[in-house]
Tab-separated table of C-alpha atoms in Angstrom:
chain	number	residue	atom	x	y	z
A	289	MET	CA	0.000	0.000	0.000
A	290	ALA	CA	2.817	2.408	0.938
A	291	SER	CA	4.699	1.700	-2.298
A	292	ALA	CA	1.555	2.343	-4.326
A	293	ALA	CA	1.036	5.663	-2.558
A	294	GLU	CA	4.653	6.657	-3.202
A	295	GLN	CA	4.259	5.729	-6.874
A	296	LEU	CA	1.141	7.846	-7.155
A	297	ALA	CA	2.804	10.744	-5.349
A	298	SER	CA	5.733	10.641	-7.763
A	299	ASN	CA	3.356	10.780	-10.727
A	300	LEU	CA	1.460	13.856	-9.524
A	301	ASN	CA	1.408	16.454	-12.310
A	302	PHE	CA	-0.610	19.307	-13.688
A	303	ALA	CA	-2.841	16.907	-15.645
A	304	ALA	CA	-3.909	15.215	-12.411
A	305	PHE	CA	-4.480	18.607	-10.837
A	306	ALA	CA	-6.618	19.748	-13.761
A	307	LYS	CA	-8.955	16.782	-13.279
A	308	ALA	CA	-9.356	17.263	-9.523
A	309	GLU	CA	-12.359	19.589	-9.569
A	310	ASP	CA	-13.003	19.395	-5.818
A	311	LEU	CA	-9.397	20.320	-5.056
A	312	LYS	CA	-9.552	23.323	-7.397
A	313	LYS	CA	-12.727	24.535	-5.678
A	314	ARG	CA	-11.037	24.234	-2.299
A	315	ILE	CA	-7.975	26.176	-3.489
A	316	TRP	CA	-10.074	28.949	-5.037
A	317	PHE	CA	-12.149	29.183	-1.855
A	318	THR	CA	-8.966	29.493	0.236
A	319	ILE	CA	-7.543	32.195	-2.045
A	320	GLY	CA	-10.838	34.105	-1.986
A	321	ALA	CA	-11.069	33.942	1.817
A	322	LEU	CA	-7.486	35.169	2.242
A	323	LEU	CA	-8.149	38.045	-0.181
A	324	VAL	CA	-11.111	39.069	1.976
A	325	TYR	CA	-8.814	39.023	5.010
A	326	ARG	CA	-6.185	41.134	3.259
A	327	LEU	CA	-8.848	43.628	2.195
A	328	GLY	CA	-9.954	44.015	5.814
A	329	THR	CA	-6.436	44.951	6.914
A	330	TYR	CA	-6.756	48.142	4.819
A	331	ILE	CA	-10.135	49.342	6.178
A	332	PRO	CA	-9.333	51.831	8.978
A	333	LEU	CA	-11.217	52.285	12.221
A	334	PRO	CA	-13.702	55.176	12.160
A	335	GLY	CA	-12.685	58.343	13.957
A	336	ILE	CA	-8.886	57.876	13.617
A	337	ASN	CA	-6.435	60.471	12.313
A	338	PRO	CA	-4.207	58.256	10.086
A	339	ASP	CA	-1.270	60.685	9.991
A	340	ALA	CA	-1.144	61.150	13.764
A	341	PHE	CA	-1.419	57.416	14.370
A	342	ALA	CA	1.274	56.618	11.790
A	343	GLN	CA	3.622	59.037	13.553
A	344	ALA	CA	2.853	57.472	16.971
A	345	PHE	CA	3.265	53.929	15.603
A	346	SER	CA	6.589	54.643	13.876
A	347	SER	CA	8.146	55.659	17.198
A	348	GLN	CA	7.292	52.258	18.710
A	349	SER	CA	7.402	49.941	15.702
A	350	LYS	CA	10.712	48.433	16.799
A	351	GLY	CA	9.185	47.033	19.976
A	352	VAL	CA	6.382	44.632	20.796
A	353	LEU	CA	3.937	46.518	18.561
A	354	GLY	CA	6.093	45.756	15.526
A	355	MET	CA	5.838	42.038	16.186
A	356	PHE	CA	2.106	42.298	16.867
A	357	ASN	CA	1.770	44.154	13.566
A	358	MET	CA	3.531	41.270	11.805
A	359	PHE	CA	1.033	38.715	13.151
A	360	ALA	CA	-1.863	41.034	12.261
A	361	GLY	CA	-0.712	41.330	8.654
A	362	GLY	CA	0.038	45.066	8.894
A	363	ALA	CA	-3.426	45.892	10.278
A	364	VAL	CA	-1.984	47.468	13.472
A	365	GLN	CA	0.190	49.846	11.473
A	366	ARG	CA	-2.945	51.066	9.642
A	367	MET	CA	-5.210	50.638	12.731
A	368	ALA	CA	-7.621	48.649	10.595
A	369	ILE	CA	-10.741	46.748	11.601
A	370	PHE	CA	-8.607	43.563	11.861
A	371	ALA	CA	-6.020	45.205	14.143
A	372	LEU	CA	-6.625	42.652	16.908
A	373	GLY	CA	-6.094	39.887	14.380
A	374	ILE	CA	-6.579	36.285	15.401
A	375	MET	CA	-4.483	36.559	18.577
A	376	PRO	CA	-7.422	36.704	21.047
A	377	TYR	CA	-8.641	33.379	19.635
A	378	ILE	CA	-5.170	31.853	19.994
A	379	SER	CA	-4.907	33.131	23.572
A	380	ALA	CA	-8.361	31.715	24.387
A	381	SER	CA	-7.317	28.368	22.857
A	382	ILE	CA	-4.216	28.298	25.075
A	383	ILE	CA	-6.275	29.006	28.189
A	384	MET	CA	-8.898	26.395	27.279
A	385	GLN	CA	-6.314	23.696	26.573
A	386	LEU	CA	-4.611	24.406	29.883
A	387	MET	CA	-7.979	24.215	31.666
A	388	THR	CA	-8.841	20.879	30.040
A	389	SER	CA	-5.700	19.480	31.660
A	390	VAL	CA	-6.524	20.652	35.201
A	391	ILE	CA	-10.354	20.736	35.394
A	392	PRO	CA	-11.891	17.219	35.541
A	393	SER	CA	-15.223	18.221	33.953
A	394	LEU	CA	-13.502	19.751	30.921
A	395	GLU	CA	-11.179	16.751	30.681
A	396	ALA	CA	-14.241	14.500	30.638
A	397	LEU	CA	-15.738	16.629	27.846
A	398	LYS	CA	-12.545	16.245	25.839
A	399	LYS	CA	-12.848	12.450	26.039
A	400	GLU	CA	-16.439	12.456	24.760
A	401	GLY	CA	-15.285	12.736	21.172
A	402	GLU	CA	-16.858	14.999	18.565
A	403	GLN	CA	-19.684	16.254	20.786
A	404	GLY	CA	-17.310	17.183	23.601
A	405	ARG	CA	-14.973	18.901	21.152
A	406	LYS	CA	-17.831	21.061	19.885
A	407	ILE	CA	-18.682	22.188	23.431
A	408	ILE	CA	-15.026	23.020	24.168
A	409	ASN	CA	-14.829	24.973	20.898
A	410	GLN	CA	-17.896	26.937	21.959
A	411	TYR	CA	-16.249	27.776	25.300
A	412	THR	CA	-13.172	28.887	23.345
A	413	ARG	CA	-15.320	31.263	21.295
A	414	TYR	CA	-16.787	32.772	24.465
A	415	GLY	CA	-13.257	33.227	25.809
A	416	THR	CA	-12.237	34.878	22.526
A	417	VAL	CA	-15.055	37.419	22.846
A	418	LEU	CA	-14.088	38.203	26.443
A	419	LEU	CA	-10.385	38.674	25.661
A	420	ALA	CA	-11.174	40.710	22.548
A	421	LEU	CA	-13.503	42.976	24.555
A	422	VAL	CA	-10.798	43.685	27.131
A	423	GLN	CA	-8.107	44.289	24.520
A	424	ALA	CA	-10.335	46.403	22.286
A	425	TYR	CA	-11.429	48.639	25.164
A	426	GLY	CA	-7.800	49.039	26.249
A	427	ILE	CA	-6.844	49.997	22.700
A	428	SER	CA	-9.619	52.602	22.549
A	429	ILE	CA	-8.381	54.158	25.817
A	430	GLY	CA	-4.792	54.074	24.565
A	431	LEU	CA	-5.756	55.728	21.270
A	432	GLU	CA	-7.576	58.511	23.100
A	433	GLY	CA	-4.454	59.115	25.173
A	434	GLY	CA	-2.404	59.704	22.047
A	435	ASN	CA	-1.686	63.188	20.753
A	436	GLY	CA	-4.371	63.996	18.171
A	437	ILE	CA	-4.933	60.357	17.117
A	438	VAL	CA	-8.706	60.388	17.791
A	439	ASN	CA	-10.759	63.088	16.086
A	440	ASP	CA	-13.626	63.052	18.598
A	441	PRO	CA	-12.755	61.244	21.879
A	442	GLY	CA	-15.560	60.008	24.078
A	443	MET	CA	-17.834	57.098	24.908
A	444	PHE	CA	-19.194	56.840	21.363
A	445	PHE	CA	-15.675	56.372	19.972
A	446	ARG	CA	-14.885	53.745	22.596
A	447	ILE	CA	-18.067	51.764	21.897
A	448	SER	CA	-17.613	51.922	18.113
A	449	THR	CA	-13.954	50.873	18.432
A	450	VAL	CA	-14.788	47.935	20.711
A	451	VAL	CA	-17.627	46.742	18.462
A	452	THR	CA	-15.487	47.063	15.319
A	453	LEU	CA	-12.376	45.339	16.678
A	454	VAL	CA	-14.279	42.525	18.412
A	455	GLY	CA	-16.381	42.010	15.281
A	456	GLY	CA	-13.198	41.858	13.179
A	457	THR	CA	-11.666	39.191	15.427
A	458	MET	CA	-14.842	37.095	15.439
A	459	PHE	CA	-15.078	37.363	11.648
A	460	LEU	CA	-11.458	36.175	11.306
A	461	MET	CA	-12.154	33.269	13.661
A	462	TRP	CA	-15.171	32.278	11.535
A	463	LEU	CA	-13.171	32.757	8.315
A	464	GLY	CA	-10.390	30.505	9.624
A	465	GLU	CA	-12.904	27.772	10.476
A	466	GLN	CA	-14.415	28.040	6.985
A	467	ILE	CA	-10.997	27.703	5.346
A	468	THR	CA	-10.258	24.600	7.439
A	469	ALA	CA	-13.606	23.007	6.559
A	470	ARG	CA	-14.043	24.065	2.918
A	471	GLY	CA	-10.547	25.008	1.792
A	472	ILE	CA	-6.992	23.681	2.000
A	473	GLY	CA	-4.849	23.724	5.140
A	474	ASN	CA	-5.408	25.055	8.645
A	475	GLY	CA	-7.381	28.285	8.377
A	476	ILE	CA	-5.925	30.058	11.422
A	477	SER	CA	-2.345	29.246	10.389
A	478	LEU	CA	-3.025	30.382	6.810
A	479	ILE	CA	-4.398	33.731	8.007
A	480	ILE	CA	-1.201	34.375	9.990
A	481	PHE	CA	0.851	33.023	7.063
A	482	SER	CA	-0.792	35.378	4.532
A	483	GLY	CA	-0.194	38.376	6.776
A	484	ILE	CA	3.512	37.579	7.077
A	485	VAL	CA	3.938	36.848	3.363
A	486	ALA	CA	2.190	40.114	2.453
A	487	GLY	CA	4.782	42.021	4.482
A	488	LEU	CA	7.845	40.214	3.091
A	489	PRO	CA	8.299	42.353	-0.077
A	490	ARG	CA	8.192	45.542	1.978
A	491	ALA	CA	10.598	44.066	4.546
A	492	ILE	CA	13.053	43.047	1.816
A	493	SER	CA	12.863	46.447	0.115
A	494	GLY	CA	13.309	48.155	3.512
A	495	THR	CA	16.420	46.090	4.194
A	496	LEU	CA	17.859	46.939	0.767
A	497	GLU	CA	17.082	50.608	1.388
A	498	LEU	CA	19.023	50.427	4.661
A	499	GLY	CA	21.925	49.040	2.639
A	500	ARG	CA	21.631	51.825	0.049
A	501	THR	CA	21.720	54.548	2.676
A	502	GLY	CA	24.670	52.923	4.453
A	503	ALA	CA	22.778	51.957	7.627
A	504	LEU	CA	23.597	48.312	6.864
A	505	SER	CA	26.775	47.130	5.179
A	506	THR	CA	26.650	44.994	2.044
A	507	GLY	CA	28.393	42.172	3.866
A	508	LEU	CA	25.775	42.209	6.616
A	509	ILE	CA	22.918	42.107	4.091
A	510	LEU	CA	24.554	39.131	2.357
A	511	ALA	CA	24.978	37.465	5.761
A	512	ILE	CA	21.256	38.008	6.473
A	513	ILE	CA	20.321	36.432	3.130
A	514	VAL	CA	22.585	33.436	3.762
A	515	LEU	CA	21.209	33.075	7.293
A	516	ALA	CA	17.619	33.134	5.978
A	517	ILE	CA	18.431	30.386	3.440
A	518	VAL	CA	20.158	28.279	6.113
A	519	VAL	CA	17.218	28.734	8.506
A	520	ILE	CA	14.746	27.681	5.790
A	521	ALA	CA	16.816	24.562	5.013
A	522	VAL	CA	17.020	23.682	8.726
A	523	ILE	CA	13.252	24.141	9.119
A	524	VAL	CA	12.485	21.871	6.148
A	525	PHE	CA	14.867	19.192	7.463
A	526	PHE	CA	13.514	19.181	11.023
A	527	GLU	CA	9.849	19.447	10.015
A	528	ARG	CA	10.227	16.333	7.852
A	529	ALA	CA	12.403	14.422	10.335
A	530	GLN	CA	10.825	11.358	11.972
A	531	ARG	CA	11.775	8.630	14.391
A	532	ARG	CA	10.228	5.379	13.126
A	533	LEU	CA	9.513	2.636	15.630
A	534	LEU	CA	9.423	-0.893	14.210
A	535	ILE	CA	6.039	-2.593	14.661
A	536	GLN	CA	5.647	-6.346	14.128
A	537	TYR	CA	2.502	-8.396	13.688
A	538	PRO	CA	2.553	-12.156	14.453
A	539	LYS	CA	1.549	-14.958	12.135
A	540	ARG	CA	-2.187	-15.586	12.075
A	541	GLN	CA	-4.381	-18.388	10.867
A	542	VAL	CA	-7.655	-17.813	9.082
A	543	GLY	CA	-9.456	-21.102	8.529
A	544	ASN	CA	-6.955	-23.530	7.050
A	545	ARG	CA	-4.661	-20.809	5.752
A	546	MET	CA	-1.633	-19.433	7.628
A	547	PHE	CA	-0.733	-15.792	6.930
A	548	GLN	CA	2.846	-14.600	7.372
A	549	GLY	CA	3.542	-11.944	10.007
A	550	ASP	CA	3.908	-8.382	8.760
A	551	THR	CA	5.994	-5.368	9.806
A	552	SER	CA	5.310	-1.636	9.707
A	553	HIS	CA	6.534	1.537	11.356
A	554	LEU	CA	5.096	3.990	13.865
A	555	PRO	CA	6.320	7.438	12.726
A	556	LEU	CA	7.016	9.979	15.480
A	557	LYS	CA	7.676	13.489	14.186
A	558	LEU	CA	10.675	15.237	15.660
A	559	ASN	CA	8.562	18.391	16.012
A	560	THR	CA	5.090	17.066	16.768
A	561	SER	CA	3.806	20.461	17.915
A	562	GLY	CA	4.633	22.247	14.640
A	563	VAL	CA	4.377	26.063	14.689
A	564	ILE	CA	2.064	26.106	17.721
A	565	PRO	CA	4.741	26.810	20.423
A	566	PRO	CA	6.159	29.987	18.805
A	567	ILE	CA	2.660	31.293	18.016
A	568	PHE	CA	1.381	30.569	21.533
A	569	ALA	CA	4.503	32.048	23.130
A	570	SER	CA	4.307	35.183	20.986
A	571	SER	CA	0.610	35.558	21.754
A	572	LEU	CA	1.162	35.450	25.514
A	573	LEU	CA	4.121	37.845	25.349
A	574	LEU	CA	2.145	40.306	23.236
A	575	LEU	CA	-0.935	40.249	25.463
A	576	PRO	CA	0.268	42.382	28.434
A	577	ALA	CA	1.953	45.035	26.303
A	578	THR	CA	-0.716	45.411	23.632
A	579	VAL	CA	-2.564	48.261	25.324
A	580	ALA	CA	0.337	50.183	26.856
A	581	GLY	CA	2.289	50.312	23.614
A	582	PHE	CA	-0.269	52.435	21.781
A	583	SER	CA	0.263	55.592	23.769
A	584	GLN	CA	3.369	57.240	25.138
A	585	THR	CA	1.238	59.312	27.482
A	586	THR	CA	-0.312	56.359	29.289
A	587	ASN	CA	0.315	56.760	33.000
A	588	LEU	CA	1.658	53.474	34.331
A	589	PRO	CA	3.209	52.648	37.698
A	590	ALA	CA	6.998	52.607	37.781
A	591	TRP	CA	7.142	48.829	38.231
A	592	ALA	CA	4.802	48.267	35.279
A	593	SER	CA	6.899	50.506	33.032
A	594	THR	CA	10.040	48.622	34.087
A	595	VAL	CA	8.473	45.228	33.342
A	596	LEU	CA	7.149	46.378	29.955
A	597	ALA	CA	10.550	47.809	29.041
A	598	SER	CA	12.211	44.498	30.028
A	599	LEU	CA	9.694	42.612	27.871
A	600	GLY	CA	10.539	44.722	24.841
A	601	HIS	CA	11.619	42.909	21.709
A	602	GLY	CA	15.297	41.986	21.865
A	603	GLN	CA	15.571	42.450	25.626
A	604	PRO	CA	17.153	39.596	27.671
A	605	LEU	CA	13.985	39.038	29.747
A	606	TYR	CA	11.900	38.844	26.575
A	607	MET	CA	14.255	36.299	25.042
A	608	ALA	CA	14.319	34.213	28.242
A	609	PHE	CA	10.519	34.147	28.559
A	610	TYR	CA	10.134	33.444	24.847
A	611	ALA	CA	12.511	30.458	25.000
A	612	ALA	CA	10.886	29.087	28.181
A	613	MET	CA	7.377	29.351	26.706
A	614	ILE	CA	8.426	27.679	23.452
A	615	ILE	CA	9.875	24.729	25.381
A	616	PHE	CA	6.803	24.516	27.623
A	617	PHE	CA	4.301	24.587	24.757
A	618	ALA	CA	6.380	22.114	22.723
A	619	PHE	CA	5.939	19.517	25.476
A	620	PHE	CA	2.403	20.610	26.392
A	621	TYR	CA	1.000	20.495	22.864
A	622	THR	CA	2.781	17.212	22.083
A	623	ALA	CA	1.127	15.685	25.162
A	624	ILE	CA	-2.257	16.892	23.905
A	625	VAL	CA	-2.041	15.629	20.310
A	626	PHE	CA	-0.236	12.331	20.979
A	627	ASN	CA	-1.138	9.908	23.760
A	628	PRO	CA	1.352	6.991	24.098
A	629	LYS	CA	-1.121	4.926	26.154
A	630	ASP	CA	-3.852	5.169	23.494
A	631	THR	CA	-1.324	4.264	20.793
A	632	ALA	CA	-0.124	1.238	22.786
A	633	ASP	CA	-3.730	0.112	23.328
A	634	GLN	CA	-4.449	0.362	19.607
A	635	LEU	CA	-1.346	-1.699	18.793
A	636	LYS	CA	-2.374	-4.324	21.333
A	637	LYS	CA	-5.898	-4.404	19.925
A	638	HIS	CA	-4.546	-5.186	16.446
A	639	SER	CA	-1.966	-7.685	17.802
A	640	GLY	CA	0.952	-5.408	16.993
A	641	PHE	CA	3.989	-5.048	19.238
A	642	ILE	CA	7.396	-3.363	19.408
A	643	PRO	CA	10.164	-5.998	19.494
A	644	GLY	CA	11.631	-6.322	22.990
A	645	TYR	CA	8.667	-4.713	24.793
A	646	ARG	CA	5.521	-6.356	26.086
A	647	PRO	CA	2.227	-5.036	24.655
A	648	GLY	CA	0.311	-2.617	26.831
A	649	GLU	CA	1.934	-0.611	29.624
A	650	ARG	CA	5.562	-1.437	28.782
A	651	THR	CA	4.998	-0.404	25.155
A	652	ALA	CA	3.355	2.865	26.285
A	653	GLU	CA	6.319	3.618	28.553
A	654	TYR	CA	8.790	3.002	25.740
A	655	ILE	CA	6.845	5.195	23.274
A	656	ASP	CA	6.637	7.939	25.910
A	657	PHE	CA	10.394	7.642	26.546
A	658	VAL	CA	11.227	7.990	22.843
A	659	LEU	CA	8.694	10.800	22.348
A	660	THR	CA	10.139	12.757	25.289
A	661	ARG	CA	13.675	12.490	23.939
A	662	ILE	CA	12.788	13.636	20.417
A	663	THR	CA	10.580	16.428	21.831
A	664	VAL	CA	13.638	17.741	23.687
A	665	ILE	CA	15.483	17.934	20.364
A	666	GLY	CA	12.430	19.487	18.682
A	667	ALA	CA	12.077	22.117	21.420
A	668	ILE	CA	15.777	23.055	21.183
A	669	TYR	CA	15.411	23.328	17.402
A	670	LEU	CA	12.413	25.665	17.793
A	671	VAL	CA	14.247	27.866	20.317
A	672	LEU	CA	17.349	28.166	18.136
A	673	VAL	CA	15.397	28.856	14.937
A	674	CYS	CA	13.204	31.471	16.623
A	675	LEU	CA	15.800	33.232	18.774
A	676	LEU	CA	19.094	33.258	16.860
A	677	PRO	CA	17.765	35.490	14.035
A	678	GLU	CA	15.990	37.664	16.632
A	679	PHE	CA	19.349	38.621	18.165
A	680	LEU	CA	20.494	39.738	14.720
A	681	ILE	CA	17.279	41.699	14.170
A	682	SER	CA	17.498	43.500	17.513
A	683	ALA	CA	21.130	44.396	16.840
A	684	THR	CA	20.749	45.582	13.225
A	685	GLY	CA	17.156	46.833	12.947
A	686	VAL	CA	16.161	44.385	10.200
A	687	PRO	CA	12.318	44.097	9.914
A	688	PHE	CA	10.530	41.420	11.975
A	689	TYR	CA	9.313	39.689	8.820
A	690	LEU	CA	12.818	38.289	8.271
A	691	GLY	CA	13.002	36.762	11.753
A	692	GLY	CA	13.119	33.098	12.691
A	693	THR	CA	9.519	32.969	13.975
A	694	SER	CA	8.094	34.364	10.734
A	695	LEU	CA	10.249	32.072	8.576
A	696	LEU	CA	9.221	29.068	10.691
A	697	ILE	CA	5.521	29.875	10.244
A	698	VAL	CA	5.838	30.513	6.502
A	699	VAL	CA	7.853	27.353	5.746
A	700	SER	CA	5.854	25.062	8.061
A	701	VAL	CA	2.460	26.232	6.797
A	702	THR	CA	3.680	25.902	3.205
A	703	LEU	CA	4.860	22.322	3.811
A	704	ASP	CA	1.583	21.412	5.520
A	705	THR	CA	-0.544	22.955	2.751
A	706	VAL	CA	1.462	21.251	-0.019
A	707	ALA	CA	1.128	17.921	1.829
A	708	GLN	CA	-2.650	18.366	1.990
A	709	ILE	CA	-2.813	19.199	-1.721
A	710	GLN	CA	-0.803	16.065	-2.513
A	711	GLY	CA	-3.112	14.039	-0.272
A	712	HIS	CA	-6.168	15.286	-2.193
A	713	LEU	CA	-4.484	14.481	-5.531
A	714	ILE	CA	-3.572	10.967	-4.366
A	715	ALA	CA	-7.136	10.389	-3.172
A	716	HIS	CA	-8.467	11.668	-6.492
A	717	GLN	CA	-6.183	9.334	-8.464
A	718	TYR	CA	-7.195	6.383	-6.283
A	719	GLU	CA	-10.848	7.169	-6.946
A	720	GLY	CA	-10.095	7.274	-10.659
A	721	LEU	CA	-8.359	3.876	-10.532
A	722	ILE	CA	-11.265	2.354	-8.586
A	723	LYS	CA	-13.805	3.694	-11.104
A	724	LYS	CA	-11.763	2.309	-14.021
A	725	SER	CA	-11.488	-1.113	-12.390
A	726	LYS	CA	-15.237	-1.177	-11.773
A	727	LEU	CA	-15.932	-0.262	-15.384
A	728	ARG	CA	-13.604	-2.988	-16.616
A	729	GLY	CA	-15.213	-5.482	-14.262
A	730	GLY	CA	-18.662	-4.498	-15.516
A	731	LYS	CA	-17.638	-4.953	-19.160
A	732	ARG	CA	-16.153	-8.359	-18.473
A	733	SER	CA	-19.289	-9.519	-16.675
A	734	ARG	CA	-21.349	-8.522	-19.708
């Protein structure tokens, strides 16, 4: 079966793509949905003075707001209706997943299957609304505190800003779910991906302009290009890397016939959590500073100002927290998506076993041992890929779009989307082969 799939995958071409009507509809739907998202990042909030806001944003674009702007696809820089982006939903997802691990009733819901998952998703939506309300109201207060940013400050502006920003976040959450269900790839990841990709040309031109004016040397620009290529190659290698555990199946007798035992492999990805840890870590680091960063005149206690300054992009405390959160979420999310005990039970149910380990608990312990070791390597890989370029960015002033986190998201989402497209093409070709065999069988029977 595996060899047949590999043969089909190697024969994928434009002719096969042209015949896959369902796949083309999914791709066009995804492109259309992402175009709608990009359009929304250019529709400004009502009551904002664009020139005054642009001047206020430019003075703080090198800090946390610059990174938040990257995840929002440039919507923060233009203070558009999608300025909150999808981050409140991601933050609510983090909180809900943590709660399912510590609250027995939510853990029981998680084990109920599809119905329980729907209820948890509904709770996540409620949490998204709550977080978006708090953030949107804070942003409205921060905008009013700016010098000439709001044309007519007051309660009406605050209400309209909250309604607009919360509505934009909820629309993006719905759009991401629609892309996942009716398009290609993970909708939330693709929304973040499209925002980063849209900013890459401007980031590249800005870097070249820094070189033209002498702010960056030619050698440093070449080093940045080489580093980006190396980082992309490392990401592709580690995202495809697997540890395969040998699985054996004993001989079995069906009636008077004896069937030979078979072997297969249990693939364990080196980075099971994918791009989730950097996104989750960035989301949590952006959350406390989102409001305060919009206004220089915001009166904060001395301790709060000190903490926010220490959490600025490129600061040692920021880097330390970022690395710690990436490692934590790498292990946390891996534990959520892969359960060694369930895998061992499934192997035992189908009479499969790992040579040298008894089926059941011993097999689960061995799988957990291997998974923990490769997750350590995966977490270190994520930290290095995300942080090493960030040191260069903080030292040279290169745009955030060329950082390790953005490259990781772009490459990983691209690999995942291409894999899904190939999966649809393989399924389409299998359906075509089955239909042909049925037609041949029907002709022979006649």
